[in-house]
Amino acid sequence: MTPRPEADVLYTSDLHGHSGLYREALEIARHYRVRAIVLGGDLAPHADPPQQAKFYRSFLLPLLRDYLAEPGSADVTYILGNDDWKTSGELLEAAGLERIRDAHCRVLPFLDGTQIAGLASVPLTPFVMKDWERWEEGRESLQARLDGFRSVPGGSLTPFDFRGREESESLAREVSAIEAAIPAGARLFCAFHGPPFGTACDQVAPGAHVGSRDVRGFIERVQPVLTLHGHIHESPEISGRFADRIGRTICVNPGQRMGSALHAVTFRVGDVPGTLRHTLRGRAG
Ligand SMILES: [Fe+2]
């Protein structure tokens, strides 16, 4: 019998409402007996706010409730992503489950005295869902769409345009607020939906980087132990790597391919370089 690989955290992202991928994630969490599950955004299926609300009510909340009732189950920390409507996602917090936490724009206590910071926001995309998009300088050249929709309570949508809101809607402002909230000397982990620019984690074609410069700047200044990303599902396939380094920080994007086996990583908070492992790709190398 092979020894059970050591891990205390399971991280996965971009499950986009696929029930089989959620079930597989919980199976892996049970197998490794992890103490924390981190979900990196794009939790719900690509759909309108009422349909996403139905997904939380009829699938994800019951699934997590049952899981959390199991002895030895892990706590769940999550962020939403650009494909999740904000008002529907708020159902997760409103459910009041003590061991499920939204980390967006927060710095929360994590395992063994470490901290975890979260960020759902990504730079502008060519898509119309704008709840979690933010302005980033220099983005105009990437064919980003400036207008689209935001969700409002009650399940409807309202038109939204970034023109004239560059300051109040800036990604730089959000990462600065997170930076200011980090306790001095913290061993920091991050779950930021958008990957940093110019890495193995943000490629849509060989050498075509679409990641965030503001997220990269944050990582360069703060140097967390590990940053966990998603958003660019294909990047590990294209770059050939699911992990990269920015200074002393290890950055990860496990990728995700719908209809395939779960793309996830596991690690131990006390020894990330020695234990980081992809469920399909093995060790980072
Ligand atoms: Fe996604």
PDB file of C-alpha atoms and ligand atoms in Angstrom:
ATOM      1  CA  MET A   1       0.000   0.000   0.000  1.00  0.00           C
ATOM      2  CA  THR A   2       1.400   3.407  -0.919  1.00  0.00           C
ATOM      3  CA  PRO A   3       1.663   5.847   1.966  1.00  0.00           C
ATOM      4  CA  ARG A   4      -0.964   8.567   2.070  1.00  0.00           C
ATOM      5  CA  PRO A   5       0.589  11.761   0.653  1.00  0.00           C
ATOM      6  CA  GLU A   6       0.697  14.449   3.291  1.00  0.00           C
ATOM      7  CA  ALA A   7      -1.519  17.463   2.802  1.00  0.00           C
ATOM      8  CA  ASP A   8      -3.564  19.731   4.991  1.00  0.00           C
ATOM      9  CA  VAL A   9      -5.033  22.011   2.300  1.00  0.00           C
ATOM     10  CA  LEU A  10      -6.948  21.262  -0.900  1.00  0.00           C
ATOM     11  CA  TYR A  11      -7.253  24.113  -3.394  1.00  0.00           C
ATOM     12  CA  THR A  12      -9.344  24.081  -6.559  1.00  0.00           C
ATOM     13  CA  SER A  13     -10.965  26.730  -8.729  1.00  0.00           C
ATOM     14  CA  ASP A  14     -13.355  27.313 -11.624  1.00  0.00           C
ATOM     15  CA  LEU A  15     -15.701  24.388 -11.011  1.00  0.00           C
ATOM     16  CA  HIS A  16     -18.469  26.418 -12.731  1.00  0.00           C
ATOM     17  CA  GLY A  17     -21.285  24.490 -11.094  1.00  0.00           C
ATOM     18  CA  HIS A  18     -20.149  21.014 -12.172  1.00  0.00           C
ATOM     19  CA  SER A  19     -21.550  18.713  -9.509  1.00  0.00           C
ATOM     20  CA  GLY A  20     -19.133  15.883 -10.341  1.00  0.00           C
ATOM     21  CA  LEU A  21     -16.114  18.144  -9.819  1.00  0.00           C
ATOM     22  CA  TYR A  22     -17.436  19.303  -6.422  1.00  0.00           C
ATOM     23  CA  ARG A  23     -17.995  15.702  -5.342  1.00  0.00           C
ATOM     24  CA  GLU A  24     -14.518  14.756  -6.511  1.00  0.00           C
ATOM     25  CA  ALA A  25     -13.027  17.677  -4.538  1.00  0.00           C
ATOM     26  CA  LEU A  26     -14.720  16.469  -1.347  1.00  0.00           C
ATOM     27  CA  GLU A  27     -13.528  12.908  -2.019  1.00  0.00           C
ATOM     28  CA  ILE A  28      -9.942  14.131  -2.273  1.00  0.00           C
ATOM     29  CA  ALA A  29     -10.394  16.225   0.886  1.00  0.00           C
ATOM     30  CA  ARG A  30     -11.577  13.099   2.728  1.00  0.00           C
ATOM     31  CA  HIS A  31      -8.766  10.981   1.298  1.00  0.00           C
ATOM     32  CA  TYR A  32      -6.027  13.351   2.487  1.00  0.00           C
ATOM     33  CA  ARG A  33      -7.978  14.347   5.616  1.00  0.00           C
ATOM     34  CA  VAL A  34      -7.202  17.992   4.854  1.00  0.00           C
ATOM     35  CA  ARG A  35      -8.054  20.624   7.424  1.00  0.00           C
ATOM     36  CA  ALA A  36      -8.877  23.366   4.907  1.00  0.00           C
ATOM     37  CA  ILE A  37     -10.563  23.473   1.515  1.00  0.00           C
ATOM     38  CA  VAL A  38     -10.046  26.638  -0.507  1.00  0.00           C
ATOM     39  CA  LEU A  39     -12.290  27.394  -3.504  1.00  0.00           C
ATOM     40  CA  GLY A  40     -10.819  29.968  -5.866  1.00  0.00           C
ATOM     41  CA  GLY A  41     -13.920  31.404  -7.538  1.00  0.00           C
ATOM     42  CA  ASP A  42     -16.242  30.769 -10.483  1.00  0.00           C
ATOM     43  CA  LEU A  43     -18.270  28.497  -8.225  1.00  0.00           C
ATOM     44  CA  ALA A  44     -21.615  28.597 -10.054  1.00  0.00           C
ATOM     45  CA  PRO A  45     -22.715  27.566 -13.551  1.00  0.00           C
ATOM     46  CA  HIS A  46     -22.620  30.227 -16.260  1.00  0.00           C
ATOM     47  CA  ALA A  47     -26.228  31.439 -15.931  1.00  0.00           C
ATOM     48  CA  ASP A  48     -28.421  34.352 -14.838  1.00  0.00           C
ATOM     49  CA  PRO A  49     -28.693  35.356 -11.136  1.00  0.00           C
ATOM     50  CA  PRO A  50     -31.883  33.337 -10.372  1.00  0.00           C
ATOM     51  CA  GLN A  51     -30.341  30.177 -11.873  1.00  0.00           C
ATOM     52  CA  GLN A  52     -27.117  30.702  -9.935  1.00  0.00           C
ATOM     53  CA  ALA A  53     -29.184  31.224  -6.763  1.00  0.00           C
ATOM     54  CA  LYS A  54     -30.916  27.924  -7.482  1.00  0.00           C
ATOM     55  CA  PHE A  55     -27.504  26.230  -7.777  1.00  0.00           C
ATOM     56  CA  TYR A  56     -26.471  27.465  -4.311  1.00  0.00           C
ATOM     57  CA  ARG A  57     -29.815  26.582  -2.711  1.00  0.00           C
ATOM     58  CA  SER A  58     -30.407  23.210  -4.298  1.00  0.00           C
ATOM     59  CA  PHE A  59     -26.856  21.891  -4.718  1.00  0.00           C
ATOM     60  CA  LEU A  60     -23.873  23.635  -3.157  1.00  0.00           C
ATOM     61  CA  LEU A  61     -25.296  24.558   0.257  1.00  0.00           C
ATOM     62  CA  PRO A  62     -26.818  21.113   0.919  1.00  0.00           C
ATOM     63  CA  LEU A  63     -23.593  19.438  -0.294  1.00  0.00           C
ATOM     64  CA  LEU A  64     -21.418  21.559   2.012  1.00  0.00           C
ATOM     65  CA  ARG A  65     -23.833  21.243   4.938  1.00  0.00           C
ATOM     66  CA  ASP A  66     -23.684  17.449   4.710  1.00  0.00           C
ATOM     67  CA  TYR A  67     -19.910  17.500   4.300  1.00  0.00           C
ATOM     68  CA  LEU A  68     -19.374  19.787   7.301  1.00  0.00           C
ATOM     69  CA  ALA A  69     -21.468  17.451   9.441  1.00  0.00           C
ATOM     70  CA  GLU A  70     -18.923  14.664   8.830  1.00  0.00           C
ATOM     71  CA  PRO A  71     -16.401  14.114  11.642  1.00  0.00           C
ATOM     72  CA  GLY A  72     -12.979  15.474  10.680  1.00  0.00           C
ATOM     73  CA  SER A  73     -14.273  17.555   7.771  1.00  0.00           C
ATOM     74  CA  ALA A  74     -12.273  20.589   6.681  1.00  0.00           C
ATOM     75  CA  ASP A  75     -13.229  24.251   6.983  1.00  0.00           C
ATOM     76  CA  VAL A  76     -14.078  25.903   3.669  1.00  0.00           C
ATOM     77  CA  THR A  77     -12.696  29.264   2.580  1.00  0.00           C
ATOM     78  CA  TYR A  78     -13.897  30.642  -0.738  1.00  0.00           C
ATOM     79  CA  ILE A  79     -13.951  33.603  -3.024  1.00  0.00           C
ATOM     80  CA  LEU A  80     -16.334  34.191  -5.894  1.00  0.00           C
ATOM     81  CA  GLY A  81     -15.060  34.822  -9.427  1.00  0.00           C
ATOM     82  CA  ASN A  82     -15.962  36.912 -12.458  1.00  0.00           C
ATOM     83  CA  ASP A  83     -18.484  34.306 -13.642  1.00  0.00           C
ATOM     84  CA  ASP A  84     -20.382  34.414 -10.301  1.00  0.00           C
ATOM     85  CA  TRP A  85     -23.091  37.042  -9.826  1.00  0.00           C
ATOM     86  CA  LYS A  86     -22.447  38.846  -6.536  1.00  0.00           C
ATOM     87  CA  THR A  87     -26.044  38.942  -5.295  1.00  0.00           C
ATOM     88  CA  SER A  88     -26.560  35.180  -5.809  1.00  0.00           C
ATOM     89  CA  GLY A  89     -23.186  34.355  -4.238  1.00  0.00           C
ATOM     90  CA  GLU A  90     -24.219  36.226  -1.107  1.00  0.00           C
ATOM     91  CA  LEU A  91     -26.556  33.316  -0.363  1.00  0.00           C
ATOM     92  CA  LEU A  92     -23.477  31.395   0.799  1.00  0.00           C
ATOM     93  CA  GLU A  93     -22.721  33.915   3.542  1.00  0.00           C
ATOM     94  CA  ALA A  94     -26.396  34.451   4.344  1.00  0.00           C
ATOM     95  CA  ALA A  95     -26.692  30.716   5.098  1.00  0.00           C
ATOM     96  CA  GLY A  96     -24.640  31.449   8.233  1.00  0.00           C
ATOM     97  CA  LEU A  97     -22.572  28.270   8.146  1.00  0.00           C
ATOM     98  CA  GLU A  98     -19.838  28.912  10.675  1.00  0.00           C
ATOM     99  CA  ARG A  99     -17.088  26.956   8.926  1.00  0.00           C
ATOM    100  CA  ILE A 100     -17.610  28.466   5.470  1.00  0.00           C
ATOM    101  CA  ARG A 101     -15.961  31.850   4.994  1.00  0.00           C
ATOM    102  CA  ASP A 102     -15.899  34.369   2.155  1.00  0.00           C
ATOM    103  CA  ALA A 103     -12.328  35.740   2.010  1.00  0.00           C
ATOM    104  CA  HIS A 104     -12.929  38.479  -0.567  1.00  0.00           C
ATOM    105  CA  CYS A 105     -11.076  41.660   0.437  1.00  0.00           C
ATOM    106  CA  ARG A 106     -10.430  40.160   3.873  1.00  0.00           C
ATOM    107  CA  VAL A 107      -7.397  38.842   5.705  1.00  0.00           C
ATOM    108  CA  LEU A 108      -8.554  35.890   7.814  1.00  0.00           C
ATOM    109  CA  PRO A 109      -6.851  33.516  10.260  1.00  0.00           C
ATOM    110  CA  PHE A 110      -5.824  30.307   8.461  1.00  0.00           C
ATOM    111  CA  LEU A 111      -4.160  27.079   9.614  1.00  0.00           C
ATOM    112  CA  ASP A 112      -1.428  26.999  12.273  1.00  0.00           C
ATOM    113  CA  GLY A 113      -1.249  30.741  12.873  1.00  0.00           C
ATOM    114  CA  THR A 114      -1.037  31.686   9.192  1.00  0.00           C
ATOM    115  CA  GLN A 115      -3.351  34.169   7.447  1.00  0.00           C
ATOM    116  CA  ILE A 116      -5.283  33.978   4.194  1.00  0.00           C
ATOM    117  CA  ALA A 117      -6.311  36.924   2.011  1.00  0.00           C
ATOM    118  CA  GLY A 118      -8.908  36.718  -0.752  1.00  0.00           C
ATOM    119  CA  LEU A 119      -9.778  38.661  -3.892  1.00  0.00           C
ATOM    120  CA  ALA A 120     -12.572  37.800  -6.317  1.00  0.00           C
ATOM    121  CA  SER A 121     -11.836  40.745  -8.613  1.00  0.00           C
ATOM    122  CA  VAL A 122     -10.117  40.489 -11.997  1.00  0.00           C
ATOM    123  CA  PRO A 123      -9.103  43.117 -14.562  1.00  0.00           C
ATOM    124  CA  LEU A 124     -11.624  43.940 -17.314  1.00  0.00           C
ATOM    125  CA  THR A 125     -12.440  41.084 -19.691  1.00  0.00           C
ATOM    126  CA  PRO A 126     -14.224  40.933 -23.073  1.00  0.00           C
ATOM    127  CA  PHE A 127     -17.317  39.556 -21.233  1.00  0.00           C
ATOM    128  CA  VAL A 128     -20.459  41.286 -19.916  1.00  0.00           C
ATOM    129  CA  MET A 129     -20.577  40.082 -16.281  1.00  0.00           C
ATOM    130  CA  LYS A 130     -19.059  43.053 -14.446  1.00  0.00           C
ATOM    131  CA  ASP A 131     -19.755  42.352 -10.726  1.00  0.00           C
ATOM    132  CA  TRP A 132     -16.157  41.275 -10.087  1.00  0.00           C
ATOM    133  CA  GLU A 133     -14.311  43.178 -12.779  1.00  0.00           C
ATOM    134  CA  ARG A 134     -12.170  46.147 -11.852  1.00  0.00           C
ATOM    135  CA  TRP A 135     -10.272  48.827 -13.710  1.00  0.00           C
ATOM    136  CA  GLU A 136      -6.572  48.234 -14.302  1.00  0.00           C
ATOM    137  CA  GLU A 137      -4.377  50.796 -16.043  1.00  0.00           C
ATOM    138  CA  GLY A 138      -3.182  49.732 -19.503  1.00  0.00           C
ATOM    139  CA  ARG A 139      -6.001  47.246 -20.002  1.00  0.00           C
ATOM    140  CA  GLU A 140      -7.600  49.128 -22.909  1.00  0.00           C
ATOM    141  CA  SER A 141      -5.211  47.458 -25.341  1.00  0.00           C
ATOM    142  CA  LEU A 142      -6.502  43.970 -24.487  1.00  0.00           C
ATOM    143  CA  GLN A 143      -9.908  44.380 -26.169  1.00  0.00           C
ATOM    144  CA  ALA A 144     -11.525  44.559 -22.758  1.00  0.00           C
ATOM    145  CA  ARG A 145     -15.188  45.449 -22.757  1.00  0.00           C
ATOM    146  CA  LEU A 146     -15.965  48.575 -20.734  1.00  0.00           C
ATOM    147  CA  ASP A 147     -19.699  48.031 -20.425  1.00  0.00           C
ATOM    148  CA  GLY A 148     -21.879  45.165 -19.287  1.00  0.00           C
ATOM    149  CA  PHE A 149     -24.118  44.311 -16.327  1.00  0.00           C
ATOM    150  CA  ARG A 150     -24.055  44.121 -12.562  1.00  0.00           C
ATOM    151  CA  SER A 151     -26.488  42.162 -10.410  1.00  0.00           C
ATOM    152  CA  VAL A 152     -28.843  43.886  -8.004  1.00  0.00           C
ATOM    153  CA  PRO A 153     -30.750  42.377  -5.055  1.00  0.00           C
ATOM    154  CA  GLY A 154     -33.886  40.594  -6.188  1.00  0.00           C
ATOM    155  CA  GLY A 155     -32.201  38.705  -9.017  1.00  0.00           C
ATOM    156  CA  SER A 156     -32.187  41.302 -11.790  1.00  0.00           C
ATOM    157  CA  LEU A 157     -29.372  43.028 -13.677  1.00  0.00           C
ATOM    158  CA  THR A 158     -28.528  46.655 -14.270  1.00  0.00           C
ATOM    159  CA  PRO A 159     -26.344  48.106 -17.041  1.00  0.00           C
ATOM    160  CA  PHE A 160     -22.869  49.138 -15.892  1.00  0.00           C
ATOM    161  CA  ASP A 161     -20.093  51.118 -17.580  1.00  0.00           C
ATOM    162  CA  PHE A 162     -16.537  51.648 -16.328  1.00  0.00           C
ATOM    163  CA  ARG A 163     -16.073  54.978 -18.139  1.00  0.00           C
ATOM    164  CA  GLY A 164     -15.752  57.695 -15.508  1.00  0.00           C
ATOM    165  CA  ARG A 165     -15.345  55.127 -12.709  1.00  0.00           C
ATOM    166  CA  GLU A 166     -11.663  54.303 -13.257  1.00  0.00           C
ATOM    167  CA  GLU A 167     -10.712  55.554  -9.790  1.00  0.00           C
ATOM    168  CA  SER A 168     -13.560  54.167  -7.656  1.00  0.00           C
ATOM    169  CA  GLU A 169     -13.484  50.796  -9.464  1.00  0.00           C
ATOM    170  CA  SER A 170      -9.728  50.298  -9.496  1.00  0.00           C
ATOM    171  CA  LEU A 171      -8.066  46.962  -8.790  1.00  0.00           C
ATOM    172  CA  ALA A 172      -5.005  48.806  -7.449  1.00  0.00           C
ATOM    173  CA  ARG A 173      -7.183  50.295  -4.713  1.00  0.00           C
ATOM    174  CA  GLU A 174      -8.482  46.877  -3.630  1.00  0.00           C
ATOM    175  CA  VAL A 175      -5.069  45.230  -3.456  1.00  0.00           C
ATOM    176  CA  SER A 176      -3.761  48.222  -1.462  1.00  0.00           C
ATOM    177  CA  ALA A 177      -6.616  47.820   1.038  1.00  0.00           C
ATOM    178  CA  ILE A 178      -5.744  44.129   1.465  1.00  0.00           C
ATOM    179  CA  GLU A 179      -2.075  44.997   1.870  1.00  0.00           C
ATOM    180  CA  ALA A 180      -2.903  47.490   4.613  1.00  0.00           C
ATOM    181  CA  ALA A 181      -4.906  44.848   6.523  1.00  0.00           C
ATOM    182  CA  ILE A 182      -2.109  42.240   6.699  1.00  0.00           C
ATOM    183  CA  PRO A 183      -0.760  41.862  10.255  1.00  0.00           C
ATOM    184  CA  ALA A 184       2.970  42.588  10.566  1.00  0.00           C
ATOM    185  CA  GLY A 185       5.106  39.475  10.122  1.00  0.00           C
ATOM    186  CA  ALA A 186       2.183  37.307   8.953  1.00  0.00           C
ATOM    187  CA  ARG A 187       2.822  34.060   7.057  1.00  0.00           C
ATOM    188  CA  LEU A 188       0.357  34.880   4.307  1.00  0.00           C
ATOM    189  CA  PHE A 189      -1.532  32.699   1.834  1.00  0.00           C
ATOM    190  CA  CYS A 190      -3.682  34.297  -0.873  1.00  0.00           C
ATOM    191  CA  ALA A 191      -6.661  33.116  -2.915  1.00  0.00           C
ATOM    192  CA  PHE A 192      -6.939  35.677  -5.721  1.00  0.00           C
ATOM    193  CA  HIS A 193      -9.138  34.605  -8.656  1.00  0.00           C
ATOM    194  CA  GLY A 194      -7.031  36.420 -11.263  1.00  0.00           C
ATOM    195  CA  PRO A 195      -3.425  35.249 -11.725  1.00  0.00           C
ATOM    196  CA  PRO A 196      -0.431  37.618 -11.773  1.00  0.00           C
ATOM    197  CA  PHE A 197       0.761  38.961 -15.116  1.00  0.00           C
ATOM    198  CA  GLY A 198       3.734  37.399 -16.872  1.00  0.00           C
ATOM    199  CA  THR A 199       3.766  33.945 -15.284  1.00  0.00           C
ATOM    200  CA  ALA A 200       3.024  30.298 -16.119  1.00  0.00           C
ATOM    201  CA  CYS A 201      -0.428  30.933 -14.595  1.00  0.00           C
ATOM    202  CA  ASP A 202      -1.874  33.611 -16.918  1.00  0.00           C
ATOM    203  CA  GLN A 203      -1.405  32.403 -20.513  1.00  0.00           C
ATOM    204  CA  VAL A 204      -4.184  32.083 -23.110  1.00  0.00           C
ATOM    205  CA  ALA A 205      -1.710  31.163 -25.872  1.00  0.00           C
ATOM    206  CA  PRO A 206       2.046  30.507 -25.755  1.00  0.00           C
ATOM    207  CA  GLY A 207       3.597  33.745 -24.480  1.00  0.00           C
ATOM    208  CA  ALA A 208       0.216  35.584 -24.466  1.00  0.00           C
ATOM    209  CA  HIS A 209      -0.139  36.833 -20.876  1.00  0.00           C
ATOM    210  CA  VAL A 210      -3.469  38.266 -19.709  1.00  0.00           C
ATOM    211  CA  GLY A 211      -2.908  38.323 -15.926  1.00  0.00           C
ATOM    212  CA  SER A 212      -3.146  41.287 -13.589  1.00  0.00           C
ATOM    213  CA  ARG A 213      -0.258  43.732 -13.174  1.00  0.00           C
ATOM    214  CA  ASP A 214      -1.772  44.992  -9.910  1.00  0.00           C
ATOM    215  CA  VAL A 215      -1.899  41.452  -8.489  1.00  0.00           C
ATOM    216  CA  ARG A 216       1.698  40.942  -9.589  1.00  0.00           C
ATOM    217  CA  GLY A 217       2.735  44.201  -7.889  1.00  0.00           C
ATOM    218  CA  PHE A 218       1.018  43.073  -4.663  1.00  0.00           C
ATOM    219  CA  ILE A 219       2.896  39.744  -4.743  1.00  0.00           C
ATOM    220  CA  GLU A 220       6.234  41.471  -5.431  1.00  0.00           C
ATOM    221  CA  ARG A 221       5.759  43.840  -2.484  1.00  0.00           C
ATOM    222  CA  VAL A 222       4.126  41.505   0.063  1.00  0.00           C
ATOM    223  CA  GLN A 223       5.805  38.193  -0.856  1.00  0.00           C
ATOM    224  CA  PRO A 224       3.164  35.782   0.478  1.00  0.00           C
ATOM    225  CA  VAL A 225       4.186  32.153   1.043  1.00  0.00           C
ATOM    226  CA  LEU A 226       1.805  30.967  -1.672  1.00  0.00           C
ATOM    227  CA  THR A 227      -0.765  32.588  -3.956  1.00  0.00           C
ATOM    228  CA  LEU A 228      -3.627  30.512  -5.383  1.00  0.00           C
ATOM    229  CA  HIS A 229      -5.329  31.558  -8.609  1.00  0.00           C
ATOM    230  CA  GLY A 230      -7.675  30.386 -11.379  1.00  0.00           C
ATOM    231  CA  HIS A 231      -9.593  32.313 -14.076  1.00  0.00           C
ATOM    232  CA  ILE A 232      -7.360  31.293 -17.007  1.00  0.00           C
ATOM    233  CA  HIS A 233      -8.414  27.651 -17.186  1.00  0.00           C
ATOM    234  CA  GLU A 234      -6.051  26.723 -20.013  1.00  0.00           C
ATOM    235  CA  SER A 235      -2.861  28.284 -18.668  1.00  0.00           C
ATOM    236  CA  PRO A 236      -1.205  25.145 -17.208  1.00  0.00           C
ATOM    237  CA  GLU A 237      -1.824  23.291 -20.486  1.00  0.00           C
ATOM    238  CA  ILE A 238      -0.263  26.125 -22.458  1.00  0.00           C
ATOM    239  CA  SER A 239       2.684  26.983 -20.207  1.00  0.00           C
ATOM    240  CA  GLY A 240       3.296  23.354 -19.236  1.00  0.00           C
ATOM    241  CA  ARG A 241       3.411  24.349 -15.550  1.00  0.00           C
ATOM    242  CA  PHE A 242       0.815  24.880 -12.825  1.00  0.00           C
ATOM    243  CA  ALA A 243       3.195  26.789 -10.553  1.00  0.00           C
ATOM    244  CA  ASP A 244       5.623  29.658 -10.902  1.00  0.00           C
ATOM    245  CA  ARG A 245       7.669  31.927  -8.656  1.00  0.00           C
ATOM    246  CA  ILE A 246       7.681  35.664  -8.072  1.00  0.00           C
ATOM    247  CA  GLY A 247      10.638  36.253  -5.767  1.00  0.00           C
ATOM    248  CA  ARG A 248      10.085  34.031  -2.723  1.00  0.00           C
ATOM    249  CA  THR A 249       6.375  33.520  -3.499  1.00  0.00           C
ATOM    250  CA  ILE A 250       5.044  30.386  -5.175  1.00  0.00           C
ATOM    251  CA  CYS A 251       2.068  31.150  -7.466  1.00  0.00           C
ATOM    252  CA  VAL A 252      -0.335  28.394  -8.526  1.00  0.00           C
ATOM    253  CA  ASN A 253      -3.107  28.018 -11.088  1.00  0.00           C
ATOM    254  CA  PRO A 254      -4.296  24.395 -11.183  1.00  0.00           C
ATOM    255  CA  GLY A 255      -6.331  25.066 -14.359  1.00  0.00           C
ATOM    256  CA  GLN A 256      -9.664  23.375 -15.009  1.00  0.00           C
ATOM    257  CA  ARG A 257     -11.147  21.467 -17.912  1.00  0.00           C
ATOM    258  CA  MET A 258     -14.873  20.873 -17.711  1.00  0.00           C
ATOM    259  CA  GLY A 259     -15.895  17.285 -18.188  1.00  0.00           C
ATOM    260  CA  SER A 260     -12.461  16.018 -17.165  1.00  0.00           C
ATOM    261  CA  ALA A 261     -11.047  14.926 -13.813  1.00  0.00           C
ATOM    262  CA  LEU A 262     -10.670  17.597 -11.142  1.00  0.00           C
ATOM    263  CA  HIS A 263      -7.713  19.966 -11.458  1.00  0.00           C
ATOM    264  CA  ALA A 264      -6.636  20.784  -7.899  1.00  0.00           C
ATOM    265  CA  VAL A 265      -3.545  21.129  -5.733  1.00  0.00           C
ATOM    266  CA  THR A 266      -2.779  19.894  -2.238  1.00  0.00           C
ATOM    267  CA  PHE A 267      -0.048  21.048   0.140  1.00  0.00           C
ATOM    268  CA  ARG A 268       0.975  21.423   3.747  1.00  0.00           C
ATOM    269  CA  VAL A 269       1.021  24.973   5.105  1.00  0.00           C
ATOM    270  CA  GLY A 270       4.283  24.262   6.952  1.00  0.00           C
ATOM    271  CA  ASP A 271       6.170  23.073   3.848  1.00  0.00           C
ATOM    272  CA  VAL A 272       4.667  24.313   0.587  1.00  0.00           C
ATOM    273  CA  PRO A 273       7.726  23.716  -1.665  1.00  0.00           C
ATOM    274  CA  GLY A 274       8.173  20.197  -0.310  1.00  0.00           C
ATOM    275  CA  THR A 275       4.540  19.096  -0.523  1.00  0.00           C
ATOM    276  CA  LEU A 276       2.813  21.029  -3.348  1.00  0.00           C
ATOM    277  CA  ARG A 277       1.196  18.522  -5.672  1.00  0.00           C
ATOM    278  CA  HIS A 278      -1.309  18.723  -8.538  1.00  0.00           C
ATOM    279  CA  THR A 279      -3.983  16.033  -8.590  1.00  0.00           C
ATOM    280  CA  LEU A 280      -3.269  15.270 -12.284  1.00  0.00           C
ATOM    281  CA  ARG A 281       0.209  16.657 -12.860  1.00  0.00           C
ATOM    282  CA  GLY A 282       1.994  15.545  -9.685  1.00  0.00           C
ATOM    283  CA  ARG A 283       4.825  17.557  -8.161  1.00  0.00           C
ATOM    284  CA  ALA A 284       5.608  21.093  -9.341  1.00  0.00           C
ATOM    285  CA  GLY A 285       9.249  20.219 -10.081  1.00  0.00           C
TER     286      GLY A 285
HETATM  287 FE    FE B   1     -13.562  30.333 -14.721  1.00  0.00          FE
END
